[in-house]
mmCIF file with all atom_site columns, C-alpha atoms and ligand atoms in Angstrom:
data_model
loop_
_atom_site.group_PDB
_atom_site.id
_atom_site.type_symbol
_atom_site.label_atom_id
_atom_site.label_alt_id
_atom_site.label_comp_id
_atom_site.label_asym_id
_atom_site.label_entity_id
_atom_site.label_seq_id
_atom_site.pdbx_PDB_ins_code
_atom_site.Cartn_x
_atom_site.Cartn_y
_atom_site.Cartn_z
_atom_site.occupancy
_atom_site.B_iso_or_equiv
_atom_site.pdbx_formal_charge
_atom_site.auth_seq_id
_atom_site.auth_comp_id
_atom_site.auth_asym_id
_atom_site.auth_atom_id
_atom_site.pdbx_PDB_model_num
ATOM   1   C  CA  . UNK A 1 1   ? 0.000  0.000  0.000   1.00 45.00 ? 1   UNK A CA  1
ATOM   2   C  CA  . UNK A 1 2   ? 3.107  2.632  1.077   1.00 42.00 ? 2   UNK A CA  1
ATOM   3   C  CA  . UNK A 1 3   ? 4.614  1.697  -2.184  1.00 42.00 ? 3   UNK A CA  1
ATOM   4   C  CA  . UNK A 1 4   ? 1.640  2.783  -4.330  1.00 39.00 ? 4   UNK A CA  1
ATOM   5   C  CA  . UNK A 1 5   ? 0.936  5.850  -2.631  1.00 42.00 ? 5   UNK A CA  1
ATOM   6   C  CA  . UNK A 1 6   ? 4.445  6.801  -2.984  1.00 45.00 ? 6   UNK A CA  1
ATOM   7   C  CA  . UNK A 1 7   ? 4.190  6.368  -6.858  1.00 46.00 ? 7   UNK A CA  1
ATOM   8   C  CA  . UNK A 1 8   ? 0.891  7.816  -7.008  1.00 47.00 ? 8   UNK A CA  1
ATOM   9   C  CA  . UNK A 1 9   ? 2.315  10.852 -5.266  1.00 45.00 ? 9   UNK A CA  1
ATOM   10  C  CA  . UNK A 1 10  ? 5.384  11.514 -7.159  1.00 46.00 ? 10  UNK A CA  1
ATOM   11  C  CA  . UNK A 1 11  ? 4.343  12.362 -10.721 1.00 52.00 ? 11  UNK A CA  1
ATOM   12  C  CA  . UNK A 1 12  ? 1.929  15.237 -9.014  1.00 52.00 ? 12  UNK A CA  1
ATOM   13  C  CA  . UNK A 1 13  ? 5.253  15.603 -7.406  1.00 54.00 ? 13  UNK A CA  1
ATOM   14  C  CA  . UNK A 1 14  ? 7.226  15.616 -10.605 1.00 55.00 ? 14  UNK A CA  1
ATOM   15  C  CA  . UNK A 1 15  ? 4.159  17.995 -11.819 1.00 52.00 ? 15  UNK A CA  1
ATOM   16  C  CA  . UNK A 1 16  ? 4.625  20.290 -9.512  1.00 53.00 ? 16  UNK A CA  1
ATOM   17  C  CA  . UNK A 1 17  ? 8.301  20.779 -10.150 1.00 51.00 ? 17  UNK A CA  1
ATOM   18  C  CA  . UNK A 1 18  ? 8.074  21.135 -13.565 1.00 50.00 ? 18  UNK A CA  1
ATOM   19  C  CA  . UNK A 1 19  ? 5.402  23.968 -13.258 1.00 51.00 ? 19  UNK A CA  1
ATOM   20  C  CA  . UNK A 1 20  ? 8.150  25.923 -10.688 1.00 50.00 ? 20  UNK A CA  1
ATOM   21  C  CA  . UNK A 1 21  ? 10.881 25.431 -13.280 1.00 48.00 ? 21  UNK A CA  1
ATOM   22  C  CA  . UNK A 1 22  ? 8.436  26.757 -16.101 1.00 47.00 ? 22  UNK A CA  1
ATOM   23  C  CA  . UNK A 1 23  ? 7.173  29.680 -13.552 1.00 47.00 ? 23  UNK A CA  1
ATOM   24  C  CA  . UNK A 1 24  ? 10.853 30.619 -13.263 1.00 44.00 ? 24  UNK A CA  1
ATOM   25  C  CA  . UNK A 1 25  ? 11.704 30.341 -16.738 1.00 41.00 ? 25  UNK A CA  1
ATOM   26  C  CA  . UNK A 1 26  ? 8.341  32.349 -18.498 1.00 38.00 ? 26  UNK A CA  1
ATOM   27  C  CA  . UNK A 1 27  ? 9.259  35.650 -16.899 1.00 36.00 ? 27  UNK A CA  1
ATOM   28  C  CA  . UNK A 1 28  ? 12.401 35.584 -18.907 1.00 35.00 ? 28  UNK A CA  1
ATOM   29  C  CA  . UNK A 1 29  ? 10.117 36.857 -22.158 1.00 34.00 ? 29  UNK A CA  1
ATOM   30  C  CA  . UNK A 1 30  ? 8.662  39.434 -20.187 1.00 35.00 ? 30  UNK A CA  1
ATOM   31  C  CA  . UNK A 1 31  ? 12.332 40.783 -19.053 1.00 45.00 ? 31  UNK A CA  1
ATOM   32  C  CA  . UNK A 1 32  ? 11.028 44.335 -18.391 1.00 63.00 ? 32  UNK A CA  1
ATOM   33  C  CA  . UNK A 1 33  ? 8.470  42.961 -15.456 1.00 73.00 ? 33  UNK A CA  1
ATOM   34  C  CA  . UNK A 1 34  ? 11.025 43.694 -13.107 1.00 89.00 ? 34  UNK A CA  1
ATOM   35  C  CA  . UNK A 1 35  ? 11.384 46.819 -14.096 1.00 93.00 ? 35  UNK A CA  1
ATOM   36  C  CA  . UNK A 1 36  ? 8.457  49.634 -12.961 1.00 93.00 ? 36  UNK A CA  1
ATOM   37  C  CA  . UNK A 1 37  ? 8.282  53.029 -14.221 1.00 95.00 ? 37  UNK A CA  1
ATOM   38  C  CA  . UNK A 1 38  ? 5.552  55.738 -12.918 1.00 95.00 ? 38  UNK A CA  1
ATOM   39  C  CA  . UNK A 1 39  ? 4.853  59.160 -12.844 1.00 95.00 ? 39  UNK A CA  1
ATOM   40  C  CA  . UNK A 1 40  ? 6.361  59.499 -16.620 1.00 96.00 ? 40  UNK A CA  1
ATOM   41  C  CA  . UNK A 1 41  ? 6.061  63.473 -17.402 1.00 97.00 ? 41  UNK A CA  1
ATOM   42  C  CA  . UNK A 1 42  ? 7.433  65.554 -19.141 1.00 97.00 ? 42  UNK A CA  1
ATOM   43  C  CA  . UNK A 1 43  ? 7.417  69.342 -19.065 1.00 96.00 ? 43  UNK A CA  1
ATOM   44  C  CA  . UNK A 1 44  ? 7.184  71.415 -22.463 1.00 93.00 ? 44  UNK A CA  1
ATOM   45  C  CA  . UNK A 1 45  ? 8.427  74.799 -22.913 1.00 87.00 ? 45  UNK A CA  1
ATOM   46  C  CA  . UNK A 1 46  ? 7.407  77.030 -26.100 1.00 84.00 ? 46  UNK A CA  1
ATOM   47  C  CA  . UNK A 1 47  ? 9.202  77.410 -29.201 1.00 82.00 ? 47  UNK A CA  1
ATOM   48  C  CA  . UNK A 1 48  ? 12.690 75.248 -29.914 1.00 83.00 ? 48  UNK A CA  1
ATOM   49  C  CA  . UNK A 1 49  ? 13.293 74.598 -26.133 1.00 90.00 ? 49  UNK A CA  1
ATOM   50  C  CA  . UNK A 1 50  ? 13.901 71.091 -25.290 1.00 94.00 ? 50  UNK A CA  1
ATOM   51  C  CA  . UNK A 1 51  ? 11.493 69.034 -23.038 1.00 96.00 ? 51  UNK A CA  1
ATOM   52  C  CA  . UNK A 1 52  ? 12.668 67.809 -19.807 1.00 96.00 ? 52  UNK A CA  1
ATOM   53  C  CA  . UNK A 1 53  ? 11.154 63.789 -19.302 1.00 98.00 ? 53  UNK A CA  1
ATOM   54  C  CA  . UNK A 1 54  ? 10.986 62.482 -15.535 1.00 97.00 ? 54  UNK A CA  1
ATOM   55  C  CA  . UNK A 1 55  ? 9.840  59.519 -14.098 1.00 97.00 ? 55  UNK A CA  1
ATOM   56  C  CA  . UNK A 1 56  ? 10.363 57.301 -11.086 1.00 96.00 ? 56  UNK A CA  1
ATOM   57  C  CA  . UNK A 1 57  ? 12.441 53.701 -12.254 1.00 96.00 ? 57  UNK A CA  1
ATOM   58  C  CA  . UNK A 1 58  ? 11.670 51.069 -9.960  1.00 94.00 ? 58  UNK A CA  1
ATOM   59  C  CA  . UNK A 1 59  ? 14.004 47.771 -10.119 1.00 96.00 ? 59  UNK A CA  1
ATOM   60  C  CA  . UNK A 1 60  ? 11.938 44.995 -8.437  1.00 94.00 ? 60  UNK A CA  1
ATOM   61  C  CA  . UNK A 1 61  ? 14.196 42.401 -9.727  1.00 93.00 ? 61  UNK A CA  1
ATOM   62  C  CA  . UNK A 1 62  ? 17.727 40.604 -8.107  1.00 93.00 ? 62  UNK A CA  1
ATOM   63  C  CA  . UNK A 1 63  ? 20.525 42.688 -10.154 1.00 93.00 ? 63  UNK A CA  1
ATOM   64  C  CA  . UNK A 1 64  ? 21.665 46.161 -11.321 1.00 95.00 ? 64  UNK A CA  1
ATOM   65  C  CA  . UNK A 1 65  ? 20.339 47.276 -14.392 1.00 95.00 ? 65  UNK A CA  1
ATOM   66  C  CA  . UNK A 1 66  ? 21.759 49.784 -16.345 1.00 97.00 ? 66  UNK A CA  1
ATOM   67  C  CA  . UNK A 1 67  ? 19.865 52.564 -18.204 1.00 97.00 ? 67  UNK A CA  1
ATOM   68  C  CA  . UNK A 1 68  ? 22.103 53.527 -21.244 1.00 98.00 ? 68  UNK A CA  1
ATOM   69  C  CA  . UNK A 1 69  ? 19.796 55.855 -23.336 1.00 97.00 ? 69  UNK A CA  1
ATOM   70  C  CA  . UNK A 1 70  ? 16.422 56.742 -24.756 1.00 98.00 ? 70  UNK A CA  1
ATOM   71  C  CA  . UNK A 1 71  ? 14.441 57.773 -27.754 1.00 97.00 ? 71  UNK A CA  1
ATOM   72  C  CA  . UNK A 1 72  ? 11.395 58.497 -29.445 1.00 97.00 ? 72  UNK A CA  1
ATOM   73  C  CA  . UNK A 1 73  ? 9.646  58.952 -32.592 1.00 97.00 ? 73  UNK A CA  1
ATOM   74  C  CA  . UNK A 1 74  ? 8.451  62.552 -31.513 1.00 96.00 ? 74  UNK A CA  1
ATOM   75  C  CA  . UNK A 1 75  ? 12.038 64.302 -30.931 1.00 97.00 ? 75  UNK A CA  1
ATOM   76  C  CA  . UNK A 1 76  ? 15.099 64.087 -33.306 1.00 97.00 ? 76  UNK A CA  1
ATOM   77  C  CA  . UNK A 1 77  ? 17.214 63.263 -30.096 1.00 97.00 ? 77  UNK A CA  1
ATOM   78  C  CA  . UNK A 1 78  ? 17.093 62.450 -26.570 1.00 98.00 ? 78  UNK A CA  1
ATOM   79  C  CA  . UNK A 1 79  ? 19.913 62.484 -23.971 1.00 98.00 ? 79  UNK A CA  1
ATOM   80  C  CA  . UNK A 1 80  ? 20.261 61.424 -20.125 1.00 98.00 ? 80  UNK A CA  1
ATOM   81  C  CA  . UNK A 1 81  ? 21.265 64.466 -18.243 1.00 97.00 ? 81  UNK A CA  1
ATOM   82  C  CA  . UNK A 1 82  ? 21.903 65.437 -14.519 1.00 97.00 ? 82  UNK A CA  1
ATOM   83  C  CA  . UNK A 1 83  ? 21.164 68.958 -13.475 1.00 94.00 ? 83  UNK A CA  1
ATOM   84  C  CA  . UNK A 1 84  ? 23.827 70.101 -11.444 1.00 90.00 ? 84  UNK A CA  1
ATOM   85  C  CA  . UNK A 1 85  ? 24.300 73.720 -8.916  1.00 86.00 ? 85  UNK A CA  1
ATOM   86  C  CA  . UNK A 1 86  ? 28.180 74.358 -7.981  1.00 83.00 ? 86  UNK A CA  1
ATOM   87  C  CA  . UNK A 1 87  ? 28.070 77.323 -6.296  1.00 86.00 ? 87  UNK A CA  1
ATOM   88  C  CA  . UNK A 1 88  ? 24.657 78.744 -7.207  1.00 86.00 ? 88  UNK A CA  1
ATOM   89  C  CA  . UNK A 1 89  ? 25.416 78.561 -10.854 1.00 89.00 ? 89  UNK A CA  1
ATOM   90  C  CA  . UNK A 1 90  ? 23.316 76.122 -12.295 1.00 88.00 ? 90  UNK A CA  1
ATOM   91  C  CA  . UNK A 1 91  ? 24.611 73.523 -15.450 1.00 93.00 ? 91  UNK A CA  1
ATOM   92  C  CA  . UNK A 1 92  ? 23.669 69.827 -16.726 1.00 94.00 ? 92  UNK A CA  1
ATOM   93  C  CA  . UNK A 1 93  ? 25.699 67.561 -17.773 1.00 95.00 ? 93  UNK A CA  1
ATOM   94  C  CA  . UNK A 1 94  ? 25.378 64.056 -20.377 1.00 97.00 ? 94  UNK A CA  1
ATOM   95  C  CA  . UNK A 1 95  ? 24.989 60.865 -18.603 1.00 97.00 ? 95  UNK A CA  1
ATOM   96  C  CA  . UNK A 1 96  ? 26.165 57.773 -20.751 1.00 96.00 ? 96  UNK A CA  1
ATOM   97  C  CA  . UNK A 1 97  ? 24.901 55.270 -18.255 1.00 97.00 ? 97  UNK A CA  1
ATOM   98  C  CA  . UNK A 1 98  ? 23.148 54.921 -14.941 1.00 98.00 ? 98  UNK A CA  1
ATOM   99  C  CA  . UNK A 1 99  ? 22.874 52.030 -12.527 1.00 97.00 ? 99  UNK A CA  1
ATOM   100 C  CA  . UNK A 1 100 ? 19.981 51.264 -10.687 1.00 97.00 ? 100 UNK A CA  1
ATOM   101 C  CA  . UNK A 1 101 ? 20.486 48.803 -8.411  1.00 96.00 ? 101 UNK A CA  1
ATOM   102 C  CA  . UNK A 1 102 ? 18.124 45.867 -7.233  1.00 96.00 ? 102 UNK A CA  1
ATOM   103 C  CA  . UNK A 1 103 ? 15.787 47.966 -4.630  1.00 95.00 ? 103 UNK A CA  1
ATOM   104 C  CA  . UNK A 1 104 ? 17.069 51.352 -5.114  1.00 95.00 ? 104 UNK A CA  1
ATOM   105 C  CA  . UNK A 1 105 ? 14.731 53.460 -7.643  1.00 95.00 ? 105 UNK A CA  1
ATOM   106 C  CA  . UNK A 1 106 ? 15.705 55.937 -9.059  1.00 96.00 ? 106 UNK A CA  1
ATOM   107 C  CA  . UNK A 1 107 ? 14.202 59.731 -9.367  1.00 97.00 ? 107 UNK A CA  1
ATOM   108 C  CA  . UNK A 1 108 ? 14.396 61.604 -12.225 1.00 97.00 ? 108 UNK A CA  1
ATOM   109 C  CA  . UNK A 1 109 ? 13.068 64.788 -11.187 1.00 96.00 ? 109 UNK A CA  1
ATOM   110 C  CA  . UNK A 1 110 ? 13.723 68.645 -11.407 1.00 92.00 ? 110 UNK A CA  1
ATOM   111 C  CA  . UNK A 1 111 ? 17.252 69.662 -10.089 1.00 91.00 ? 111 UNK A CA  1
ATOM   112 C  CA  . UNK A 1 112 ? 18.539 66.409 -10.781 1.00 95.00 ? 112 UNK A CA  1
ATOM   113 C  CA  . UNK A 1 113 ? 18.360 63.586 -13.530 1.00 97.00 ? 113 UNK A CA  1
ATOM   114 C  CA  . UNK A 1 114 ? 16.183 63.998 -16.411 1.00 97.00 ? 114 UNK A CA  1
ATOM   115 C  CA  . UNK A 1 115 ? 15.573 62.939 -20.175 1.00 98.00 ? 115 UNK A CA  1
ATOM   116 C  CA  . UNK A 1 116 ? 16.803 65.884 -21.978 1.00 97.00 ? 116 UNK A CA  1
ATOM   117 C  CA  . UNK A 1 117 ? 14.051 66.266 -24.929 1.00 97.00 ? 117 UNK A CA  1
ATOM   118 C  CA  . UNK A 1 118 ? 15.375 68.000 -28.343 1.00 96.00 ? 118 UNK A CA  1
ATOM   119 C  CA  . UNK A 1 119 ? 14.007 68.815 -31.696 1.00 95.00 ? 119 UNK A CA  1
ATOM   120 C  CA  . UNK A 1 120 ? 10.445 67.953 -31.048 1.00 94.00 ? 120 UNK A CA  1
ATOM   121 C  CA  . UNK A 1 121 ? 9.274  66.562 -34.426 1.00 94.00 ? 121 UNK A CA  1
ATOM   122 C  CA  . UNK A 1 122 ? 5.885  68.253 -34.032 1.00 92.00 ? 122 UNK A CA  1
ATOM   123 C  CA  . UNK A 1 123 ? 4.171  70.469 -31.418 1.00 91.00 ? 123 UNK A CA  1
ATOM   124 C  CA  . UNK A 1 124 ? 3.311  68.768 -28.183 1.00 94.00 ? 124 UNK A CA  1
ATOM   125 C  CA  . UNK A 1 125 ? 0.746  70.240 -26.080 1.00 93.00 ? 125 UNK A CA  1
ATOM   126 C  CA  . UNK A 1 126 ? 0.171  69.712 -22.919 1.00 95.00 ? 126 UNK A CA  1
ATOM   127 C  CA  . UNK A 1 127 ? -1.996 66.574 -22.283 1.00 96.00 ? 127 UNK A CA  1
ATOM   128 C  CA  . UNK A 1 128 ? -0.630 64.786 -24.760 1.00 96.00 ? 128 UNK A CA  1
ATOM   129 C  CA  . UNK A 1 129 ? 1.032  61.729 -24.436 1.00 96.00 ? 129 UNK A CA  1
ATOM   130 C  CA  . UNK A 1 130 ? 4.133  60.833 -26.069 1.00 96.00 ? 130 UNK A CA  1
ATOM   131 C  CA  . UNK A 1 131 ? 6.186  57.157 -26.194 1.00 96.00 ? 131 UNK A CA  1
ATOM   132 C  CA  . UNK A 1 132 ? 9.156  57.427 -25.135 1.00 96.00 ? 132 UNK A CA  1
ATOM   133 C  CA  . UNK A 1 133 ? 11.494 54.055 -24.882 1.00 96.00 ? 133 UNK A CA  1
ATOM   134 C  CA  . UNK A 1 134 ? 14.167 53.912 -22.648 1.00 96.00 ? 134 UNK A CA  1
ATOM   135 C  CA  . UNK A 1 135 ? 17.378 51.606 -23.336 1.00 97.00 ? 135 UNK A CA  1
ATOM   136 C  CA  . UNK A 1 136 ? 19.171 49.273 -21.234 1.00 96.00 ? 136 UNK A CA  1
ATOM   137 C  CA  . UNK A 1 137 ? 22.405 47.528 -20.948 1.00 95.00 ? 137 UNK A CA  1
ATOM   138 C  CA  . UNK A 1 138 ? 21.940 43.691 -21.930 1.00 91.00 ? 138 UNK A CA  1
ATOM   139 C  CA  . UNK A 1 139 ? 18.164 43.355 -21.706 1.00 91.00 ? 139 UNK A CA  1
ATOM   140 C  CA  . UNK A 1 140 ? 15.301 44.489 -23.915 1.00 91.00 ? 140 UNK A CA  1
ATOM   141 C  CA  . UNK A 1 141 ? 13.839 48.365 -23.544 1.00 94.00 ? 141 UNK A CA  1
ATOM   142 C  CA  . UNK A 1 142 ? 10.878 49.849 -22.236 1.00 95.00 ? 142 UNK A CA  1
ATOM   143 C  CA  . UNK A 1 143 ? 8.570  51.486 -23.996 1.00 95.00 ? 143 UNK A CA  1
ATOM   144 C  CA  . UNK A 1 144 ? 6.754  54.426 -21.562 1.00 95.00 ? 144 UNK A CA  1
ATOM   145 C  CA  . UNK A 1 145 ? 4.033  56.702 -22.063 1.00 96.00 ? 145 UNK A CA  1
ATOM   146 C  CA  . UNK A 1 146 ? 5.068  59.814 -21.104 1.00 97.00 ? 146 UNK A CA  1
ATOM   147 C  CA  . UNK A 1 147 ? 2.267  62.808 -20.540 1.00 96.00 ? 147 UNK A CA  1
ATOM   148 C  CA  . UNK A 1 148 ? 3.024  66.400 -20.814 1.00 97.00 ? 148 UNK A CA  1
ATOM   149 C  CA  . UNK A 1 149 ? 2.829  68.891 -18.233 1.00 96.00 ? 149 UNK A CA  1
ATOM   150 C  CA  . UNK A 1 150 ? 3.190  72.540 -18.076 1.00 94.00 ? 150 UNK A CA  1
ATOM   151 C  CA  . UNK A 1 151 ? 6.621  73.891 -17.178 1.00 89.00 ? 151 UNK A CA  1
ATOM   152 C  CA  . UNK A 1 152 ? 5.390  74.886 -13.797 1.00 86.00 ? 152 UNK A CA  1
ATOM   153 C  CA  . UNK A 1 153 ? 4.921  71.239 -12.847 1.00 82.00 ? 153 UNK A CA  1
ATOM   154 C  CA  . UNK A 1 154 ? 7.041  69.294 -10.190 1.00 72.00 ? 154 UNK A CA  1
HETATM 155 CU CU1 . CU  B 2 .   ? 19.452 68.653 -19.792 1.00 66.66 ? 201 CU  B CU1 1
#
């Protein structure tokens, strides 16, 4: 009797495994699930001024990623910037790549990083919502919607 519970048992045992191993493997074509962005903004100025994008970059997942650049359809070029004050003068400079480590998210906000917007393809107004994909080091990008707000906004 022991003996055929124990077989009956250990194919729902075997089942069971197998449907772990496949849990852990199907996240691996959904790479950017580990990877949370909110509060995507970006403020517009008139004219030829760039847009400034920010957002919050949550990495839920076990190791460093590494944000390397961004684009979109709607401006001619984007660039990672940091906002910088040395001694009340105020400057930016390029950023070619930013870790953000497992648990540690990252704020791009006023005074500090942000997607440096330039040549706007067309005019955005604000409301609108623009895609904006931002590029990684070794794993697939992220396509985010970003909306825009006026230049007053935080
Ligand atoms: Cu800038």
């Amino acid at each position: 009797m022991t003996q055929i519970i124990r077989r009956k048992g250990f194919p729902a045992t075997a089942a069971m495994l197998l449907a772990t191993l496949v849990g852990g493997v199907l996240p691996l074509n959904a790479q950017a699930a580990d990877l949370e962005v909110s509060d995507a903004r970006m403020r517009v100025l008139p004219g030829d001024t760039p847009a400034a994008g920010y957002f919050r970059l949550d990495n839920n997942g076990s190791r460093t990623v590494v944000l390397v650049g961004a684009q979109s359809q709607a401006f001619g070029r984007v660039e990672l910037h940091r906002s910088m004050s040395d001694e009340g003068m105020a400057s930016m400079e390029a950023v070619d790549r930013l870790e953000v480590p497992a648990g540690e998210p990252i704020e791009f906000a006023p005074q500090g990083y942000h997607l440096m917007l330039m040549q706007a393809v067309g005019e955005i107004a604000v409301g609108d919502r623009v895609e904006i994909t931002l590029q990684f080091e070794q794993r697939e990008s992220l396509s985010v919607e970003f909306e825009a707000v006026p230049p007053t906004s935080m």
